PDB file of C-alpha atoms in Angstrom:
ATOM      1  CA  MET A1220     -14.288 -13.611   3.098  1.00  0.00           C
ATOM      2  CA  LYS A1221     -17.055 -13.269   4.965  1.00  0.00           C
ATOM      3  CA  ASN A1222     -18.173 -13.775   8.616  1.00  0.00           C
ATOM      4  CA  ILE A1223     -14.451 -13.837   9.865  1.00  0.00           C
ATOM      5  CA  ALA A1224     -14.355 -14.444  14.000  1.00  0.00           C
ATOM      6  CA  VAL A1225     -11.872 -13.769  15.706  1.00  0.00           C
ATOM      7  CA  THR A1226     -11.693 -15.630  19.488  1.00  0.00           C
ATOM      8  CA  GLY A1227      -8.558 -15.237  20.434  1.00  0.00           C
ATOM      9  CA  LEU A1228      -4.980 -13.642  20.058  1.00  0.00           C
ATOM     10  CA  VAL A1229      -3.346 -13.690  16.584  1.00  0.00           C
ATOM     11  CA  ILE A1230      -0.424 -16.166  16.714  1.00  0.00           C
ATOM     12  CA  ILE A1231       2.107 -16.243  14.012  1.00  0.00           C
ATOM     13  CA  SER A1232       4.156 -19.475  14.073  1.00  0.00           C
ATOM     14  CA  VAL A1233       7.088 -21.082  11.648  1.00  0.00           C
ATOM     15  CA  GLY A1234       4.424 -23.599  10.853  1.00  0.00           C
ATOM     16  CA  PHE A1235       1.864 -20.709  10.125  1.00  0.00           C
ATOM     17  CA  PHE A1236       4.311 -19.683   7.360  1.00  0.00           C
ATOM     18  CA  ILE A1237       5.130 -22.851   5.942  1.00  0.00           C
ATOM     19  CA  ASN A1238       1.555 -23.713   4.903  1.00  0.00           C
ATOM     20  CA  LEU A1239       1.344 -20.144   4.139  1.00  0.00           C
ATOM     21  CA  TYR A1240       3.545 -20.360   1.487  1.00  0.00           C
ATOM     22  CA  SER A1241       2.680 -23.880   0.321  1.00  0.00           C
ATOM     23  CA  PHE A1242      -0.292 -23.207  -2.595  1.00  0.00           C
ATOM     24  CA  SER A1243      -0.485 -24.502  -6.322  1.00  0.00           C
ATOM     25  CA  GLU A1244      -0.194 -22.391  -9.333  1.00  0.00           C
ATOM     26  CA  LYS A1245      -3.474 -21.001 -10.629  1.00  0.00           C
ATOM     27  CA  THR A1246      -4.569 -19.198 -13.189  1.00  0.00           C
ATOM     28  CA  PRO A1247      -6.417 -16.354 -13.674  1.00  0.00           C
ATOM     29  CA  PHE A1248     -10.244 -15.776 -13.839  1.00  0.00           C
ATOM     30  CA  ARG A1249     -10.647 -14.889 -17.474  1.00  0.00           C
ATOM     31  CA  PHE A1250     -14.119 -12.860 -18.642  1.00  0.00           C
ATOM     32  CA  THR A1251     -15.035 -15.721 -20.619  1.00  0.00           C
ATOM     33  CA  ASP A1252     -18.342 -18.443 -20.061  1.00  0.00           C
ATOM     34  CA  GLY A1253     -16.364 -20.606 -18.779  1.00  0.00           C
ATOM     35  CA  LYS A1254     -16.784 -22.147 -15.180  1.00  0.00           C
ATOM     36  CA  ASP A1255     -15.218 -19.650 -13.230  1.00  0.00           C
ATOM     37  CA  THR A1256     -16.230 -16.455 -14.891  1.00  0.00           C
ATOM     38  CA  ILE A1257     -16.241 -13.503 -13.257  1.00  0.00           C
ATOM     39  CA  ASN A1258     -18.055 -10.217 -14.501  1.00  0.00           C
ATOM     40  CA  PRO A1259     -17.118  -7.151 -13.078  1.00  0.00           C
ATOM     41  CA  VAL A1260     -19.782  -4.835 -11.496  1.00  0.00           C
ATOM     42  CA  SER A1261     -19.953  -1.567 -10.707  1.00  0.00           C
ATOM     43  CA  LEU A1262     -19.090  -1.174  -6.987  1.00  0.00           C
ATOM     44  CA  ILE A1263     -18.171   1.899  -4.593  1.00  0.00           C
ATOM     45  CA  ASN A1264     -15.082   1.961  -2.605  1.00  0.00           C
ATOM     46  CA  PRO A1265     -14.126  -2.009  -3.321  1.00  0.00           C
ATOM     47  CA  GLU A1266     -10.817  -1.526  -0.992  1.00  0.00           C
ATOM     48  CA  ILE A1267     -12.649  -0.514   2.218  1.00  0.00           C
ATOM     49  CA  PRO A1268     -12.649  -3.339   4.766  1.00  0.00           C
ATOM     50  CA  ALA A1269     -15.927  -4.639   6.559  1.00  0.00           C
ATOM     51  CA  LEU A1270     -16.247  -2.641   9.586  1.00  0.00           C
ATOM     52  CA  LEU A1271     -17.209  -4.199  12.655  1.00  0.00           C
ATOM     53  CA  SER A1272     -19.628  -2.615  15.422  1.00  0.00           C
ATOM     54  CA  GLY A1273     -18.839   0.716  16.513  1.00  0.00           C
ATOM     55  CA  GLU A1274     -16.052   1.028  13.599  1.00  0.00           C
ATOM     56  CA  LYS A1275     -15.570   4.498  12.307  1.00  0.00           C
ATOM     57  CA  ALA A1276     -13.472   4.742   9.277  1.00  0.00           C
ATOM     58  CA  ILE A1277     -11.345   8.123   8.759  1.00  0.00           C
ATOM     59  CA  ASN A1278     -11.950   9.357   5.109  1.00  0.00           C
ATOM     60  CA  HIS A1279      -8.663  11.820   3.080  1.00  0.00           C
ATOM     61  CA  LYS A1280      -8.286  12.516  -0.022  1.00  0.00           C
ATOM     62  CA  GLY A1281      -6.079  10.052  -1.121  1.00  0.00           C
ATOM     63  CA  TYR A1282      -6.807   6.866   1.705  1.00  0.00           C
ATOM     64  CA  THR A1283      -9.465   5.650   4.214  1.00  0.00           C
ATOM     65  CA  LEU A1284      -7.959   4.128   7.288  1.00  0.00           C
ATOM     66  CA  LEU A1285      -9.335   3.002  10.445  1.00  0.00           C
ATOM     67  CA  TYR A1286      -7.477   3.926  13.669  1.00  0.00           C
ATOM     68  CA  ASN A1287      -6.606   1.425  16.630  1.00  0.00           C
ATOM     69  CA  GLU A1288      -6.215   3.610  19.973  1.00  0.00           C
ATOM     70  CA  SER A1289      -4.850   0.772  21.884  1.00  0.00           C
ATOM     71  CA  HIS A1290      -1.433   0.617  19.033  1.00  0.00           C
ATOM     72  CA  GLU A1291      -1.454   3.991  18.205  1.00  0.00           C
ATOM     73  CA  GLN A1292      -1.519   3.812  14.517  1.00  0.00           C
ATOM     74  CA  ALA A1293      -3.782   2.221  11.688  1.00  0.00           C
ATOM     75  CA  SER A1294      -5.277  -1.001  11.828  1.00  0.00           C
ATOM     76  CA  TRP A1295      -5.511  -0.597   7.810  1.00  0.00           C
ATOM     77  CA  VAL A1296      -5.330   2.066   5.017  1.00  0.00           C
ATOM     78  CA  ALA A1297      -6.917   1.424   1.998  1.00  0.00           C
ATOM     79  CA  TYR A1298      -7.015   3.386  -1.390  1.00  0.00           C
ATOM     80  CA  GLU A1299      -7.065   2.898  -4.663  1.00  0.00           C
ATOM     81  CA  LEU A1300      -4.224   3.760  -7.090  1.00  0.00           C
ATOM     82  CA  THR A1301      -4.805   4.585 -10.733  1.00  0.00           C
ATOM     83  CA  SER A1302      -2.184   4.892 -13.367  1.00  0.00           C
ATOM     84  CA  ALA A1303      -2.839   8.774 -13.874  1.00  0.00           C
ATOM     85  CA  GLU A1304      -1.767   9.093 -10.378  1.00  0.00           C
ATOM     86  CA  THR A1305       1.518   7.888 -10.420  1.00  0.00           C
ATOM     87  CA  LYS A1306       2.424  10.559 -12.492  1.00  0.00           C
ATOM     88  CA  LYS A1307       3.828  12.698  -9.870  1.00  0.00           C
ATOM     89  CA  LEU A1308       3.005  16.365  -9.619  1.00  0.00           C
ATOM     90  CA  PHE A1309       3.754  17.102  -5.992  1.00  0.00           C
ATOM     91  CA  SER A1310       6.465  15.853  -3.551  1.00  0.00           C
ATOM     92  CA  ARG A1311       8.075  16.231  -0.471  1.00  0.00           C
ATOM     93  CA  THR A1312      11.175  15.659   1.754  1.00  0.00           C
ATOM     94  CA  ASP A1313      11.374  11.853   3.920  1.00  0.00           C
ATOM     95  CA  TYR A1314      11.988  11.495   7.226  1.00  0.00           C
ATOM     96  CA  SER A1315      13.083   9.146   9.610  1.00  0.00           C
ATOM     97  CA  GLY A1316      12.853   8.812  13.384  1.00  0.00           C
ATOM     98  CA  SER A1317      15.376   7.885  15.714  1.00  0.00           C
ATOM     99  CA  GLY A1318      16.134   3.716  15.877  1.00  0.00           C
ATOM    100  CA  TYR A1319      12.735   2.714  13.783  1.00  0.00           C
ATOM    101  CA  ASP A1320      11.566   5.344  10.511  1.00  0.00           C
ATOM    102  CA  ARG A1321       7.633   6.493  10.535  1.00  0.00           C
ATOM    103  CA  GLY A1322       6.938   4.191   7.809  1.00  0.00           C
ATOM    104  CA  HIS A1323       3.984   5.294   5.421  1.00  0.00           C
ATOM    105  CA  LEU A1324       1.198   2.921   5.457  1.00  0.00           C
ATOM    106  CA  ALA A1325      -0.352   4.580   2.562  1.00  0.00           C
ATOM    107  CA  PRO A1326       3.213   5.808   0.612  1.00  0.00           C
ATOM    108  CA  ALA A1327       3.223   9.761  -0.132  1.00  0.00           C
ATOM    109  CA  ALA A1328       4.499   8.765  -3.539  1.00  0.00           C
ATOM    110  CA  ASP A1329       1.313   6.994  -4.025  1.00  0.00           C
ATOM    111  CA  MET A1330      -0.076  10.488  -3.304  1.00  0.00           C
ATOM    112  CA  GLY A1331       1.809  12.552  -5.437  1.00  0.00           C
ATOM    113  CA  TRP A1332      -1.246  13.336  -7.718  1.00  0.00           C
ATOM    114  CA  SER A1333      -2.641  16.084  -5.263  1.00  0.00           C
ATOM    115  CA  GLU A1334      -0.808  18.501  -2.790  1.00  0.00           C
ATOM    116  CA  GLN A1335      -3.568  18.328  -0.200  1.00  0.00           C
ATOM    117  CA  ALA A1336      -3.286  13.958  -0.982  1.00  0.00           C
ATOM    118  CA  MET A1337       0.559  14.116  -0.048  1.00  0.00           C
ATOM    119  CA  ALA A1338       0.490  15.854   2.738  1.00  0.00           C
ATOM    120  CA  GLU A1339      -2.106  14.302   4.733  1.00  0.00           C
ATOM    121  CA  SER A1340       0.145  10.818   3.673  1.00  0.00           C
ATOM    122  CA  PHE A1341       2.578  12.602   6.774  1.00  0.00           C
ATOM    123  CA  TYR A1342      -0.169  12.761   9.069  1.00  0.00           C
ATOM    124  CA  TYR A1343       0.855  10.053  11.864  1.00  0.00           C
ATOM    125  CA  SER A1344      -2.136   8.315  11.616  1.00  0.00           C
ATOM    126  CA  ASN A1345      -0.604   6.883   8.415  1.00  0.00           C
ATOM    127  CA  MET A1346       2.599   6.344   9.799  1.00  0.00           C
ATOM    128  CA  SER A1347       4.058   3.119  11.823  1.00  0.00           C
ATOM    129  CA  PRO A1348       6.817   2.014  13.490  1.00  0.00           C
ATOM    130  CA  GLN A1349       9.334   0.557  11.012  1.00  0.00           C
ATOM    131  CA  THR A1350      12.995  -0.852  11.115  1.00  0.00           C
ATOM    132  CA  PRO A1351      15.153   1.708   8.516  1.00  0.00           C
ATOM    133  CA  GLY A1352      16.286  -1.828   6.646  1.00  0.00           C
ATOM    134  CA  PHE A1353      12.538  -2.975   6.151  1.00  0.00           C
ATOM    135  CA  ASN A1354      11.134   0.638   5.009  1.00  0.00           C
ATOM    136  CA  ARG A1355      13.949   1.594   3.060  1.00  0.00           C
ATOM    137  CA  GLY A1356      14.212  -1.666   1.303  1.00  0.00           C
ATOM    138  CA  ILE A1357      11.955  -4.667   0.490  1.00  0.00           C
ATOM    139  CA  TRP A1358       8.823  -2.927   1.840  1.00  0.00           C
ATOM    140  CA  LYS A1359      10.132   0.120  -0.600  1.00  0.00           C
ATOM    141  CA  ASN A1360      10.397  -2.356  -3.502  1.00  0.00           C
ATOM    142  CA  LEU A1361       7.097  -3.487  -3.162  1.00  0.00           C
ATOM    143  CA  GLU A1362       5.309   0.076  -2.984  1.00  0.00           C
ATOM    144  CA  GLU A1363       7.670   0.632  -6.094  1.00  0.00           C
ATOM    145  CA  LEU A1364       5.834  -2.848  -7.667  1.00  0.00           C
ATOM    146  CA  ILE A1365       2.299  -1.751  -6.465  1.00  0.00           C
ATOM    147  CA  ARG A1366       2.796   1.349  -8.508  1.00  0.00           C
ATOM    148  CA  SER A1367       4.184  -0.592 -11.539  1.00  0.00           C
ATOM    149  CA  TRP A1368       1.012  -2.360 -11.677  1.00  0.00           C
ATOM    150  CA  ALA A1369      -1.447   0.644 -11.496  1.00  0.00           C
ATOM    151  CA  VAL A1370       0.725   1.776 -14.600  1.00  0.00           C
ATOM    152  CA  GLU A1371       0.333  -1.827 -16.329  1.00  0.00           C
ATOM    153  CA  TYR A1372      -3.440  -2.682 -15.193  1.00  0.00           C
ATOM    154  CA  GLY A1373      -4.789   0.744 -15.498  1.00  0.00           C
ATOM    155  CA  SER A1374      -5.919   0.836 -11.746  1.00  0.00           C
ATOM    156  CA  VAL A1375      -5.578  -1.482  -8.671  1.00  0.00           C
ATOM    157  CA  TYR A1376      -6.759  -1.340  -4.999  1.00  0.00           C
ATOM    158  CA  VAL A1377      -4.816  -1.251  -2.107  1.00  0.00           C
ATOM    159  CA  VAL A1378      -5.361  -2.091   1.635  1.00  0.00           C
ATOM    160  CA  THR A1379      -2.076  -2.244   3.978  1.00  0.00           C
ATOM    161  CA  GLY A1380      -1.348  -2.208   7.812  1.00  0.00           C
ATOM    162  CA  PRO A1381       0.624  -3.477  10.448  1.00  0.00           C
ATOM    163  CA  VAL A1382      -0.349  -7.212  12.133  1.00  0.00           C
ATOM    164  CA  LEU A1383      -1.149  -5.442  15.302  1.00  0.00           C
ATOM    165  CA  LYS A1384      -1.957  -8.065  18.439  1.00  0.00           C
ATOM    166  CA  SER A1385      -1.389  -7.322  22.112  1.00  0.00           C
ATOM    167  CA  GLY A1386       2.528  -8.230  23.774  1.00  0.00           C
ATOM    168  CA  LEU A1387       4.022  -6.255  20.408  1.00  0.00           C
ATOM    169  CA  PRO A1388       7.093  -3.820  22.165  1.00  0.00           C
ATOM    170  CA  SER A1389       6.104  -0.030  21.954  1.00  0.00           C
ATOM    171  CA  ILE A1390       8.112   2.943  21.562  1.00  0.00           C
ATOM    172  CA  GLY A1391       7.478   6.961  23.169  1.00  0.00           C
ATOM    173  CA  ALA A1392       5.333   8.366  25.814  1.00  0.00           C
ATOM    174  CA  ASN A1393       2.370   7.349  23.830  1.00  0.00           C
ATOM    175  CA  LYS A1394       3.044   3.702  23.547  1.00  0.00           C
ATOM    176  CA  VAL A1395       3.072   3.163  19.696  1.00  0.00           C
ATOM    177  CA  SER A1396       3.597  -0.217  19.383  1.00  0.00           C
ATOM    178  CA  VAL A1397       6.226  -1.832  17.101  1.00  0.00           C
ATOM    179  CA  PRO A1398       4.592  -4.751  14.815  1.00  0.00           C
ATOM    180  CA  GLU A1399       6.355  -7.485  13.976  1.00  0.00           C
ATOM    181  CA  TYR A1400       4.791  -8.079  10.278  1.00  0.00           C
ATOM    182  CA  TYR A1401       3.155  -6.140   7.819  1.00  0.00           C
ATOM    183  CA  TYR A1402       0.975  -6.744   5.128  1.00  0.00           C
ATOM    184  CA  LYS A1403      -0.670  -5.864   1.828  1.00  0.00           C
ATOM    185  CA  VAL A1404      -3.210  -6.700  -0.232  1.00  0.00           C
ATOM    186  CA  ILE A1405      -3.926  -6.229  -3.595  1.00  0.00           C
ATOM    187  CA  LEU A1406      -7.122  -5.985  -6.342  1.00  0.00           C
ATOM    188  CA  ASP A1407      -6.769  -6.206  -9.856  1.00  0.00           C
ATOM    189  CA  TYR A1408     -10.568  -6.089 -10.769  1.00  0.00           C
ATOM    190  CA  SER A1409     -10.179  -5.259 -14.695  1.00  0.00           C
ATOM    191  CA  LYS A1410     -10.221  -7.268 -17.909  1.00  0.00           C
ATOM    192  CA  PRO A1411      -9.079  -8.957 -18.983  1.00  0.00           C
ATOM    193  CA  ASP A1412      -7.804 -10.871 -15.756  1.00  0.00           C
ATOM    194  CA  VAL A1413      -9.652 -10.134 -12.252  1.00  0.00           C
ATOM    195  CA  LYS A1414      -7.066 -11.287  -9.621  1.00  0.00           C
ATOM    196  CA  ALA A1415      -5.790 -10.454  -6.235  1.00  0.00           C
ATOM    197  CA  ILE A1416      -2.694 -11.150  -4.117  1.00  0.00           C
ATOM    198  CA  GLY A1417      -1.921 -10.801  -0.215  1.00  0.00           C
ATOM    199  CA  PHE A1418       1.547 -10.181   1.139  1.00  0.00           C
ATOM    200  CA  ILE A1419       2.915 -11.020   4.476  1.00  0.00           C
ATOM    201  CA  MET A1420       6.653  -9.610   5.358  1.00  0.00           C
ATOM    202  CA  LYS A1421       8.516  -9.335   8.363  1.00  0.00           C
ATOM    203  CA  ASN A1422       9.711  -6.130  10.184  1.00  0.00           C
ATOM    204  CA  THR A1423      13.232  -6.635   9.302  1.00  0.00           C
ATOM    205  CA  SER A1424      15.289  -6.206   6.092  1.00  0.00           C
ATOM    206  CA  SER A1425      15.631  -9.431   3.735  1.00  0.00           C
ATOM    207  CA  ASP A1426      16.863  -9.733   0.143  1.00  0.00           C
ATOM    208  CA  LYS A1427      14.665 -12.286  -0.858  1.00  0.00           C
ATOM    209  CA  SER A1428      12.464 -11.694  -3.979  1.00  0.00           C
ATOM    210  CA  LEU A1429       9.204 -10.095  -3.594  1.00  0.00           C
ATOM    211  CA  SER A1430       7.451 -13.471  -4.776  1.00  0.00           C
ATOM    212  CA  ASN A1431       8.140 -15.532  -1.675  1.00  0.00           C
ATOM    213  CA  PHE A1432       6.363 -12.806   0.219  1.00  0.00           C
ATOM    214  CA  ALA A1433       2.579 -13.823  -1.692  1.00  0.00           C
ATOM    215  CA  VAL A1434       0.101 -15.549  -0.312  1.00  0.00           C
ATOM    216  CA  THR A1435      -3.665 -15.515  -1.037  1.00  0.00           C
ATOM    217  CA  VAL A1436      -5.815 -12.537   0.393  1.00  0.00           C
ATOM    218  CA  ASP A1437      -7.498 -15.540   2.688  1.00  0.00           C
ATOM    219  CA  SER A1438      -4.137 -15.882   4.421  1.00  0.00           C
ATOM    220  CA  VAL A1439      -3.617 -12.401   5.388  1.00  0.00           C
ATOM    221  CA  GLU A1440      -7.596 -12.445   6.722  1.00  0.00           C
ATOM    222  CA  ASN A1441      -6.950 -15.064   8.861  1.00  0.00           C
ATOM    223  CA  ILE A1442      -3.788 -13.375  10.526  1.00  0.00           C
ATOM    224  CA  THR A1443      -5.368 -10.262  11.110  1.00  0.00           C
ATOM    225  CA  GLY A1444      -9.353 -10.753  11.632  1.00  0.00           C
ATOM    226  CA  ILE A1445      -9.941  -8.446   8.588  1.00  0.00           C
ATOM    227  CA  ASP A1446     -12.902  -9.251   5.888  1.00  0.00           C
ATOM    228  CA  PHE A1447     -11.127  -7.706   2.749  1.00  0.00           C
ATOM    229  CA  PHE A1448     -13.672  -6.573  -0.321  1.00  0.00           C
ATOM    230  CA  PRO A1449     -16.304  -7.155   1.117  1.00  0.00           C
ATOM    231  CA  SER A1450     -18.135  -5.059  -1.473  1.00  0.00           C
ATOM    232  CA  LEU A1451     -17.427  -7.643  -4.140  1.00  0.00           C
ATOM    233  CA  PRO A1452     -20.057 -10.179  -5.119  1.00  0.00           C
ATOM    234  CA  ASP A1453     -19.913 -13.424  -2.709  1.00  0.00           C
ATOM    235  CA  THR A1454     -18.980 -15.626  -5.711  1.00  0.00           C
ATOM    236  CA  HIS A1455     -16.282 -13.335  -7.169  1.00  0.00           C
ATOM    237  CA  GLU A1456     -15.380 -12.775  -3.580  1.00  0.00           C
ATOM    238  CA  ALA A1457     -14.930 -16.675  -2.817  1.00  0.00           C
ATOM    239  CA  ILE A1458     -13.056 -17.551  -5.657  1.00  0.00           C
ATOM    240  CA  ILE A1459     -10.673 -14.355  -5.822  1.00  0.00           C
ATOM    241  CA  GLU A1460      -9.452 -14.894  -2.496  1.00  0.00           C
ATOM    242  CA  LYS A1461      -8.528 -18.030  -2.240  1.00  0.00           C
ATOM    243  CA  GLU A1462      -6.474 -18.515  -4.933  1.00  0.00           C
ATOM    244  CA  LEU A1463      -3.145 -17.562  -5.463  1.00  0.00           C
ATOM    245  CA  CYS A1464      -1.111 -17.205  -8.946  1.00  0.00           C
ATOM    246  CA  VAL A1465       2.180 -15.437  -8.908  1.00  0.00           C
ATOM    247  CA  SER A1466       2.313 -15.990 -12.805  1.00  0.00           C
ATOM    248  CA  CYS A1467      -0.190 -13.778 -13.070  1.00  0.00           C
ATOM    249  CA  TRP A1468       1.517 -10.703 -11.661  1.00  0.00           C
ATOM    250  CA  ILE A1469       4.546  -8.611 -13.721  1.00  0.00           C
ATOM    251  CA  TRP A1470       7.067  -8.998 -11.266  1.00  0.00           C
ATOM    252  CA  GLU A1471       9.453  -6.648 -13.440  1.00  0.00           C
ATOM    253  CA  ARG A1472       9.015  -2.968 -12.050  1.00  0.00           C
ATOM    254  CA  GLN A1473       8.524  -0.424 -14.708  1.00  0.00           C
ATOM    255  CA  ASN A1474       9.680   3.138 -13.878  1.00  0.00           C
ATOM    256  CA  THR A1475       7.140   5.053 -12.325  1.00  0.00           C
ATOM    257  CA  GLU A1476       9.120   8.546 -11.693  1.00  0.00           C
ATOM    258  CA  TYR A1477       7.274  11.481 -13.055  1.00  0.00           C
ATOM    259  CA  VAL A1478       9.199  13.323 -15.609  1.00  0.00           C
ATOM    260  CA  PRO A1479       8.202  17.235 -14.937  1.00  0.00           C
ATOM    261  CA  GLU A1480       7.523  19.184 -18.560  1.00  0.00           C
ATOM    262  CA  LYS A1481      10.866  21.776 -19.566  1.00  0.00           C
ATOM    263  CA  GLN A1482      10.799  24.583 -18.413  1.00  0.00           C
ATOM    264  CA  SER A1483      11.757  28.038 -20.002  1.00  0.00           C
ATOM    265  CA  THR A1484      15.219  28.782 -19.258  1.00  0.00           C
ATOM    266  CA  SER A1485      14.108  32.631 -18.742  1.00  0.00           C
ATOM    267  CA  ALA A1486      11.178  31.784 -16.506  1.00  0.00           C
ATOM    268  CA  SER A1487      11.746  31.662 -12.781  1.00  0.00           C
ATOM    269  CA  VAL A1488       9.000  29.523 -10.402  1.00  0.00           C
ATOM    270  CA  GLN A1489       8.839  28.637  -7.379  1.00  0.00           C
ATOM    271  CA  CYS A1490      10.998  25.616  -6.193  1.00  0.00           C
ATOM    272  CA  SER A1491       9.001  22.098  -6.391  1.00  0.00           C
ATOM    273  CA  GLU A1492      10.505  20.909  -3.336  1.00  0.00           C
ATOM    274  CA  TYR A1493       9.824  21.092   0.142  1.00  0.00           C
ATOM    275  CA  THR A1494      11.817  22.140   3.755  1.00  0.00           C
ATOM    276  CA  GLN A1495      13.042  19.769   6.685  1.00  0.00           C
ATOM    277  CA  ALA A1496       9.921  22.047   8.375  1.00  0.00           C
ATOM    278  CA  GLY A1497       7.356  20.495   5.779  1.00  0.00           C
ATOM    279  CA  THR A1498       6.861  24.460   3.925  1.00  0.00           C
ATOM    280  CA  ARG A1499       7.347  24.912   0.283  1.00  0.00           C
ATOM    281  CA  CYS A1500      11.081  26.183  -0.793  1.00  0.00           C
ATOM    282  CA  LYS A1501      10.889  29.566  -1.599  1.00  0.00           C
ATOM    283  CA  ARG A1502      14.009  29.878  -3.329  1.00  0.00           C
ATOM    284  CA  LYS A1503      13.050  30.852  -7.070  1.00  0.00           C
ATOM    285  CA  THR A1504      14.597  28.675  -9.887  1.00  0.00           C
ATOM    286  CA  SER A1505      14.556  28.616 -13.357  1.00  0.00           C
ATOM    287  CA  SER A1506      16.005  24.815 -13.814  1.00  0.00           C
ATOM    288  CA  PRO A1507      14.240  22.056 -16.092  1.00  0.00           C
ATOM    289  CA  ASN A1508      13.258  20.022 -12.949  1.00  0.00           C
ATOM    290  CA  GLY A1509      12.011  22.815 -11.228  1.00  0.00           C
ATOM    291  CA  LYS A1510      14.175  22.924  -8.185  1.00  0.00           C
ATOM    292  CA  CYS A1511      16.820  25.444  -6.714  1.00  0.00           C
ATOM    293  CA  TRP A1512      20.567  24.802  -6.449  1.00  0.00           C
ATOM    294  CA  GLN A1513      19.752  23.777  -2.588  1.00  0.00           C
ATOM    295  CA  HIS A1514      17.076  20.854  -3.681  1.00  0.00           C
ATOM    296  CA  GLY A1515      19.477  19.457  -6.892  1.00  0.00           C
ATOM    297  CA  GLY A1516      18.447  21.756  -9.409  1.00  0.00           C
ATOM    298  CA  ASP A1517      20.285  22.059 -13.015  1.00  0.00           C
TER     299      ASP A1517
END
């Protein structure tokens, strides 16, 4: 959506969400000679949202973000996730805060293809306060589903972040805002079907199916004031972002867990895990899974 005008505070109401979920099922846009043909064009970083005057994005190896000083967290984090990048090669231990989890916006598991990308996913600029039930539950399920989509479709573009507004509660000496809602938008810009989908989820635990939180990309733009996928041709963007086709996406998650190659039992290597301090474990192991006895080696 082009030229989004934000004239006041974003207010999320019950009525808004009723309208948000009242959509008609659409079919995907195939690469044919039909009326709604979408022929992909070569794009550079299509996942990066439009920047307003004076805004400057921060680039890391695995993702790009726009930091919001007022709320002490990113307004958005964007990255491309390919099928090959779901094959995890590096890992670090999870950690949680007191009361709220330090929720990753770009998931550490999506950055396992590079040691540097993995390390940078633990920067505080990639963190946002999330309730444990949300971070370890439905939000984690959505992250796993998106990795499954990257495998299924070859590559997806992901933008994620908190819904920021004035008046949010805060934690810590730096007054880090605690968002009430989080969003994700995902673009599959590949043959045979071009499609996009958005999610808006409350920062609390939920047992609902992920498809219940699916919305149009336009809906996410309306409540965040962010223009997603601005590098798409205008005609493509208008079609993709206004429609929602829930049945066009595969909702059964695939197993994307990386299985390391079996190592020789006669060769000892450094443990692949990390300590609580964030440093590489120095123990040697000959376990097939690459972990020492303390980190679950066989």
